[in-house]
Every structure is written in structure tokens, then in C-alpha cells.
Coordinates of C-alpha atoms and ligand atoms in Angstrom, one line a residue:
M1 CA 0.0 -0.1 0.0
N2 CA 1.2 3.5 -0.9
V3 CA -1.3 5.9 0.0
K4 CA -0.7 9.4 1.7
N5 CA -3.5 10.3 3.9
V6 CA -5.7 7.7 4.8
L7 CA -8.9 8.1 7.4
I8 CA -10.2 4.5 9.1
T9 CA -13.4 4.3 11.2
G10 CA -14.1 1.8 14.2
A11 CA -10.0 1.5 14.2
N12 CA -9.5 0.5 18.0
R13 CA -10.1 -3.3 17.8
G14 CA -10.8 -5.8 15.3
I15 CA -10.7 -5.3 11.5
G16 CA -10.0 -1.6 11.7
L17 CA -7.2 -1.9 14.2
A18 CA -5.5 -4.5 11.7
M19 CA -5.5 -1.8 9.3
V20 CA -4.0 0.4 11.2
R21 CA -1.0 -2.2 12.2
H22 CA -0.6 -2.9 8.8
L23 CA -0.2 0.3 7.1
L24 CA 1.7 1.4 9.9
E25 CA 4.4 -1.4 9.3
C26 CA 4.4 -1.1 5.4
S27 CA 7.4 -0.4 3.4
T28 CA 5.6 3.2 2.8
P29 CA 3.3 3.9 5.7
P30 CA 0.9 6.8 4.9
T31 CA 2.0 10.4 6.1
T32 CA -1.3 10.7 7.7
L33 CA -3.2 8.0 9.3
V34 CA -6.4 8.9 11.3
A35 CA -8.0 6.3 13.5
T36 CA -11.2 7.1 14.9
C37 CA -12.9 5.6 17.4
R38 CA -15.2 6.3 20.2
D39 CA -13.2 6.7 23.3
P40 CA -9.6 7.4 22.4
A41 CA -8.6 7.4 26.2
K42 CA -9.5 3.5 26.4
A43 CA -8.0 2.2 22.8
D44 CA -4.9 1.1 24.5
D45 CA -3.6 -0.5 21.4
L46 CA -4.0 2.8 19.4
Q47 CA -2.1 4.8 22.1
K48 CA 0.5 2.1 22.2
L49 CA 0.8 2.5 18.7
A50 CA 0.8 6.1 18.5
E51 CA 3.8 6.2 20.8
S52 CA 5.9 5.0 18.1
H53 CA 4.2 6.4 15.1
K54 CA 3.8 10.0 14.9
N55 CA 2.1 10.0 11.7
L56 CA -0.6 8.1 13.7
K57 CA -3.5 10.6 14.6
I58 CA -6.0 9.1 17.1
V59 CA -9.8 11.1 16.8
K60 CA -12.7 10.7 18.6
L61 CA -15.7 9.9 16.6
E62 CA -19.3 8.4 17.5
L63 CA -20.4 7.4 14.2
K64 CA -24.1 8.0 14.8
N65 CA -23.2 11.8 16.0
F66 CA -23.6 13.0 12.4
S67 CA -23.6 16.7 13.6
D68 CA -19.9 16.1 14.6
Y69 CA -18.7 15.2 10.8
P70 CA -17.7 19.1 10.2
K71 CA -15.4 19.2 13.3
L72 CA -13.8 15.9 11.9
V73 CA -13.2 17.2 8.6
E74 CA -11.7 20.6 10.2
T75 CA -9.4 18.1 12.4
V76 CA -8.3 16.0 9.5
K77 CA -7.5 19.5 7.3
S78 CA -5.2 20.2 10.2
Y79 CA -3.3 17.2 9.5
T80 CA -3.1 17.0 5.9
G81 CA -3.2 20.9 4.9
S82 CA -3.7 21.5 1.4
E83 CA -3.2 17.5 0.5
G84 CA -6.9 16.5 0.8
L85 CA -7.6 13.0 2.2
N86 CA -6.5 10.1 -0.3
L87 CA -8.3 7.0 1.2
L88 CA -11.3 7.0 3.4
I89 CA -12.1 3.6 4.9
N90 CA -15.6 3.2 6.4
N91 CA -15.0 0.5 8.6
G92 CA -16.7 0.7 11.7
G93 CA -19.7 -1.3 11.8
T94 CA -22.4 -3.2 14.1
C95 CA -24.9 -6.3 14.4
E96 CA -27.7 -6.7 16.2
K97 CA -27.0 -9.7 18.5
K98 CA -29.1 -11.5 20.7
P99 CA -27.0 -13.1 23.8
G100 CA -25.9 -16.5 23.0
Q101 CA -26.3 -16.2 19.3
L102 CA -23.4 -15.7 16.9
F103 CA -25.3 -12.7 15.3
G104 CA -28.8 -11.7 14.8
M105 CA -32.0 -11.3 16.6
P106 CA -35.2 -12.7 15.8
L107 CA -37.7 -10.2 14.5
E108 CA -40.0 -10.7 17.4
E109 CA -37.1 -9.2 19.6
L110 CA -35.7 -6.8 17.5
D111 CA -36.7 -3.3 18.6
V112 CA -37.1 -0.6 15.9
E113 CA -34.5 1.6 17.7
V114 CA -31.9 -1.4 17.2
F115 CA -33.0 -1.9 13.8
R116 CA -32.7 1.7 13.0
D117 CA -29.1 1.9 15.0
V118 CA -27.5 -0.3 12.8
L119 CA -28.5 1.3 9.5
D120 CA -27.5 5.0 11.2
V121 CA -23.9 3.1 11.8
N122 CA -23.4 0.7 8.5
T123 CA -25.4 2.7 5.9
T124 CA -26.2 6.5 7.2
A125 CA -22.6 7.2 8.4
P126 CA -20.6 6.1 5.4
L127 CA -22.6 8.1 3.2
Y128 CA -22.5 11.2 5.3
L129 CA -18.8 10.7 6.1
V130 CA -18.3 10.6 2.2
K131 CA -20.6 13.8 2.1
A132 CA -18.4 15.7 4.8
F133 CA -14.9 14.5 2.7
L134 CA -16.1 15.2 -0.8
P135 CA -13.9 18.1 -0.7
L136 CA -10.7 16.9 0.8
L137 CA -11.6 13.9 -1.6
K138 CA -11.8 16.2 -4.7
K139 CA -8.7 17.9 -3.5
A140 CA -6.6 14.9 -3.7
A141 CA -7.8 13.7 -6.9
E142 CA -7.0 17.1 -8.1
N143 CA -3.4 17.1 -6.7
N144 CA -2.7 13.7 -8.1
K145 CA -3.8 13.6 -11.5
S146 CA -0.6 11.8 -12.6
K147 CA -2.2 8.6 -10.6
P148 CA -4.4 6.5 -12.1
V149 CA -8.2 6.3 -10.6
G150 CA -7.7 4.2 -7.4
I151 CA -6.8 4.3 -3.8
S152 CA -3.7 5.9 -4.0
R153 CA -5.2 9.1 -5.4
A154 CA -8.4 9.6 -4.2
G155 CA -10.9 6.8 -3.2
V156 CA -13.4 5.6 -0.3
V157 CA -13.8 1.7 0.7
N158 CA -16.9 0.5 2.2
V159 CA -16.4 -2.7 4.4
S160 CA -19.5 -4.6 3.4
S161 CA -20.5 -8.2 3.9
I162 CA -21.7 -11.2 2.0
L163 CA -24.8 -11.2 4.1
G164 CA -25.8 -8.1 2.5
T165 CA -25.8 -9.8 -0.6
M166 CA -28.9 -11.4 -2.9
G167 CA -26.2 -13.3 -4.9
G168 CA -24.7 -14.8 -1.5
F169 CA -27.8 -15.5 0.2
T170 CA -27.3 -18.2 2.6
G171 CA -29.9 -19.7 5.3
N172 CA -28.5 -17.8 8.3
P173 CA -31.7 -16.6 10.0
D174 CA -32.3 -13.3 12.2
I175 CA -30.3 -10.8 10.7
Y176 CA -32.6 -8.3 9.5
G177 CA -30.4 -4.7 10.4
Y178 CA -27.1 -6.0 9.5
R179 CA -28.3 -7.6 6.3
A180 CA -30.1 -4.6 5.1
S181 CA -27.9 -2.0 6.2
K182 CA -25.0 -3.7 4.0
A183 CA -27.5 -3.9 1.0
A184 CA -27.9 -0.5 1.2
L185 CA -24.3 0.2 1.8
N186 CA -23.8 -1.8 -1.3
M187 CA -26.2 0.6 -3.7
V188 CA -25.0 3.6 -2.2
T189 CA -21.2 2.5 -3.1
K190 CA -22.7 2.1 -6.6
A191 CA -24.8 5.1 -7.0
L192 CA -21.7 7.3 -5.4
A193 CA -19.2 5.7 -8.2
E194 CA -21.4 6.9 -10.9
D195 CA -22.0 10.5 -9.4
Y196 CA -18.6 11.3 -8.7
K197 CA -16.9 9.3 -11.6
K198 CA -16.5 12.9 -13.0
D199 CA -14.2 14.0 -10.2
D200 CA -11.9 10.6 -10.4
I201 CA -12.9 9.4 -7.2
F202 CA -12.9 5.6 -6.6
F203 CA -15.6 3.8 -4.4
V204 CA -15.4 0.2 -4.0
A205 CA -17.4 -2.3 -1.2
I206 CA -15.3 -5.2 0.0
H207 CA -16.5 -8.1 2.0
P208 CA -13.3 -8.9 4.4
G209 CA -14.5 -12.8 4.8
W210 CA -15.6 -14.3 7.8
V211 CA -13.1 -12.8 10.2
Q212 CA -12.7 -13.5 14.0
T213 CA -13.5 -10.2 15.7
D214 CA -16.2 -9.7 18.4
L215 CA -18.5 -9.0 15.6
G216 CA -17.7 -11.9 13.4
S217 CA -17.2 -14.4 16.4
E218 CA -14.3 -17.1 17.1
A219 CA -15.9 -19.1 14.1
G220 CA -14.6 -17.2 11.3
Y221 CA -12.3 -18.6 9.1
L222 CA -9.7 -15.8 9.0
T223 CA -7.8 -14.0 11.6
S224 CA -8.5 -9.9 11.0
A225 CA -4.4 -9.6 10.1
E226 CA -5.0 -12.3 7.2
S227 CA -8.2 -10.5 6.3
V228 CA -6.4 -7.4 6.5
N229 CA -3.5 -8.9 4.5
H230 CA -5.5 -9.9 1.8
M231 CA -7.6 -7.0 1.5
F232 CA -4.2 -4.4 1.6
A233 CA -3.4 -6.8 -1.5
T234 CA -6.3 -6.5 -3.0
L235 CA -7.1 -2.8 -3.1
P236 CA -3.9 -1.4 -4.6
T237 CA -4.8 -3.6 -8.2
L238 CA -8.3 -2.2 -8.3
T239 CA -8.9 0.2 -11.0
V240 CA -11.4 2.6 -12.5
E241 CA -13.2 -0.5 -13.7
H242 CA -13.7 -1.7 -10.3
S243 CA -15.3 1.5 -9.1
G244 CA -19.0 0.8 -7.9
T245 CA -18.5 -3.0 -7.5
L246 CA -18.3 -5.2 -4.6
V247 CA -15.2 -7.6 -4.0
S248 CA -14.3 -10.3 -2.0
Y249 CA -11.3 -9.7 0.2
D250 CA -9.3 -11.9 -2.3
G251 CA -9.8 -9.6 -5.1
S252 CA -12.3 -11.9 -6.4
A253 CA -15.8 -10.4 -7.8
M254 CA -18.9 -10.6 -6.0
E255 CA -22.7 -11.0 -6.8
W256 CA -24.6 -8.1 -5.5
Ligands
NAP1 N1 -15.8 -10.0 11.4 C1 -16.6 -10.5 10.1 O1 -16.6 -11.6 10.2 C2 -17.0 -9.2 9.1 C3 -17.7 -9.7 8.0 C4 -18.1 -8.9 7.3 C5 -17.9 -7.6 7.4 N2 -17.7 -7.4 8.4 C6 -17.4 -5.7 8.8 O2 -16.0 -5.0 9.0 C7 -16.4 -4.3 9.6 C8 -15.4 -4.3 11.0 O3 -16.0 -5.3 11.9 P1 -15.3 -5.9 12.7 O4 -15.6 -7.6 12.9 O5 -13.9 -5.6 13.1 O6 -16.1 -5.8 14.3 P2 -15.7 -5.5 15.6 O7 -14.7 -6.1 15.9 O8 -17.0 -5.7 16.6 O9 -15.4 -3.9 15.7 C9 -16.4 -2.9 15.1 C10 -15.9 -1.4 15.4 O10 -16.7 -0.6 15.2 C11 -16.7 0.3 15.9 N3 -18.0 1.0 15.8 C12 -19.3 0.3 16.5 N4 -20.6 1.1 16.4 C13 -19.8 2.4 16.3 C14 -20.5 3.6 16.7 N5 -21.7 3.8 16.6 N6 -19.6 4.9 16.5 C15 -18.3 4.7 16.2 N7 -17.8 3.5 16.3 C16 -18.4 2.2 16.4 C17 -16.4 -0.4 17.2 O11 -16.1 0.6 18.1 P3 -16.4 0.6 19.7 O12 -15.1 -0.4 20.4 O13 -16.4 1.6 20.4 O14 -17.6 -0.6 20.0 C18 -15.3 -1.0 16.7 O15 -13.9 0.0 16.7 C19 -17.7 -3.8 10.1 O16 -18.2 -3.1 9.1 C20 -18.4 -5.2 10.0 O17 -19.8 -5.3 9.2 C21 -16.9 -7.9 9.3

């Protein structure tokens, strides 16, 4: 990966934290890596990494606090100056979960507030973060005209899921909020790619595999480091033709 200014949401644990570790350790780390989390004071792993990596900036963000987004943009601007933001990774996510169940919740027990919360975090937040960061993404696209359209120039990666696809529909029951939110995120990715093609901004949705995290449970077939190694090998190879598509962590195309 060779990307100058990067922002990752939900970066204090799971896949987001593994992304931060990977980027800091790669041969050309970002000039600025903004890692957002809900409670920086409790983000021990990020704080430890920041002690030895001055390019890592930890910024507080509750994804449901949409009115905080303009302040976040100003903070990012204070780090990146006139360079803009090259890559926004909408990683933070949540799933309704009944205690004792891997994930999901039967409809009979799914309160409307819980359903709405999942949609807010998994769909509304990624879309409105794109809205907030459009000027900085456009700036990065403009500043890096010599680079091809893709994540190194100006791009958005939406961490999605096979559970939000019709093509990959499996029998797992009781995951209404999560499935709906990721299906909507996939559509949002496609629509954004069409609308901002004119500005040379790249958008992709990626399925990280089934990953051993709090959300994915211990049953996942990939560790978060393995998933991220695959995704960060795949993402730099994607071109303008992949904008507005859904890909799997290993680069294979996925059906909506
Ligand atoms: N694990 C899998 O098998 C799998 C499969 C497909 C897709 N995904 C997707 O991968 C992404 C990362 O998931 P993960 O497996 O790493 O899950 P995870 O370990 O549960 O981590 C979720 C992250 O999202 C953050 N988050 C949740 N709600 C938030 C909110 N309201 N505001 C701000 N941050 C919030 C969490 O912060 P807190 O620590 O503050 O809660 C945490 O940093 C998600 O988008 C998920 O849907 C995962």
C-alpha cells in the first residue's frame, strides 16, 4: 500500500485495528493515518502504536453523531493541509445480536431503535462521511492527476459483507438490520461511483471474509491480520473498472 493520507473508522479493535497495524508497518506508511474511535482514552492498542508512530492520529468519533462530522473534517484538514484526503475507509460497523447467538436477533425481539441504529452506523454514517469529506477527496484527486483512478489517488472503501448480498444469500436467520444495512451500503457505493466518476473519485465495497472479531465471533475462518493482508493486497490492484463494484477480500468479484 502506498497511500498518503488515510482515515479509518472503528479503528480501536477488530479489522480496523488490524488495518492500522498493517499500514504503519508497511514499507511506505501513510504520511497521516487518522484512526477514529468512540473513546480514545480507552483505545489502549492505538495509544501504544501512537507512541512510536507520529503519523498516527487518534480522533474521537461516534459514528451516529452526524453533527460532529464538520469538526472531524477540520481536524483532518489540520493534519493534511492542502493535500486533501486520499483514502476514506468506512470500516466501523455493528450488528444486532441476541445474547448467546453468533449474531442477529429474531424479528419478534428486534426493537425498531436497534434496527435503526444498525442502519445509522452501517449505512447512514458511511454515506454522510463521504458527503463531509467530498471537498478533501476532490482535492486529493485534483492534486494527484498523474496517478490512475484508485485508492492511492482519491478513494473510498466501504467495508461491506456477503450477508448484504442477494447473490450470496445463505440460510442464516434473524439478521434483518445487518443484512439490510450492508445491502444499502452496496447500493450507496454503486451510486456514489457513478455520481463522482466526473471527479475521479474511486469507490468500492469489500467483503473482508468471515473474520475472528467480536462481530464475526471466534468461528471466523480468517484472523483480522489475515483478512487485512488480503484486502490490502487486493485494493491497490483495483482500477477505474472496479469502481462501484463489490469485491471479496481476495480480489474476486462478488454478486450483489
Ligand atoms: N468480522 C467479520 O466476519 C465481518 C464480516 C463481514 C463484514 N465485516 C465488517 O467489517 C467491519 C469491521 O468489523 P469487525 O469484525 O472488526 O467488528 P468489531 O471487532 O466488532 O469492531 C467494530 C468496530 O466498529 C466500531 N463501532 C461500532 N459502532 C460504532 C459507533 N456507533 N460509532 C463509532 N464506532 C463504532 C467499534 O467501536 P467500539 O469499540 O467503540 O464499539 C469497533 O471499533 C464492519 O463494518 C463489519 O460489518 C466483518
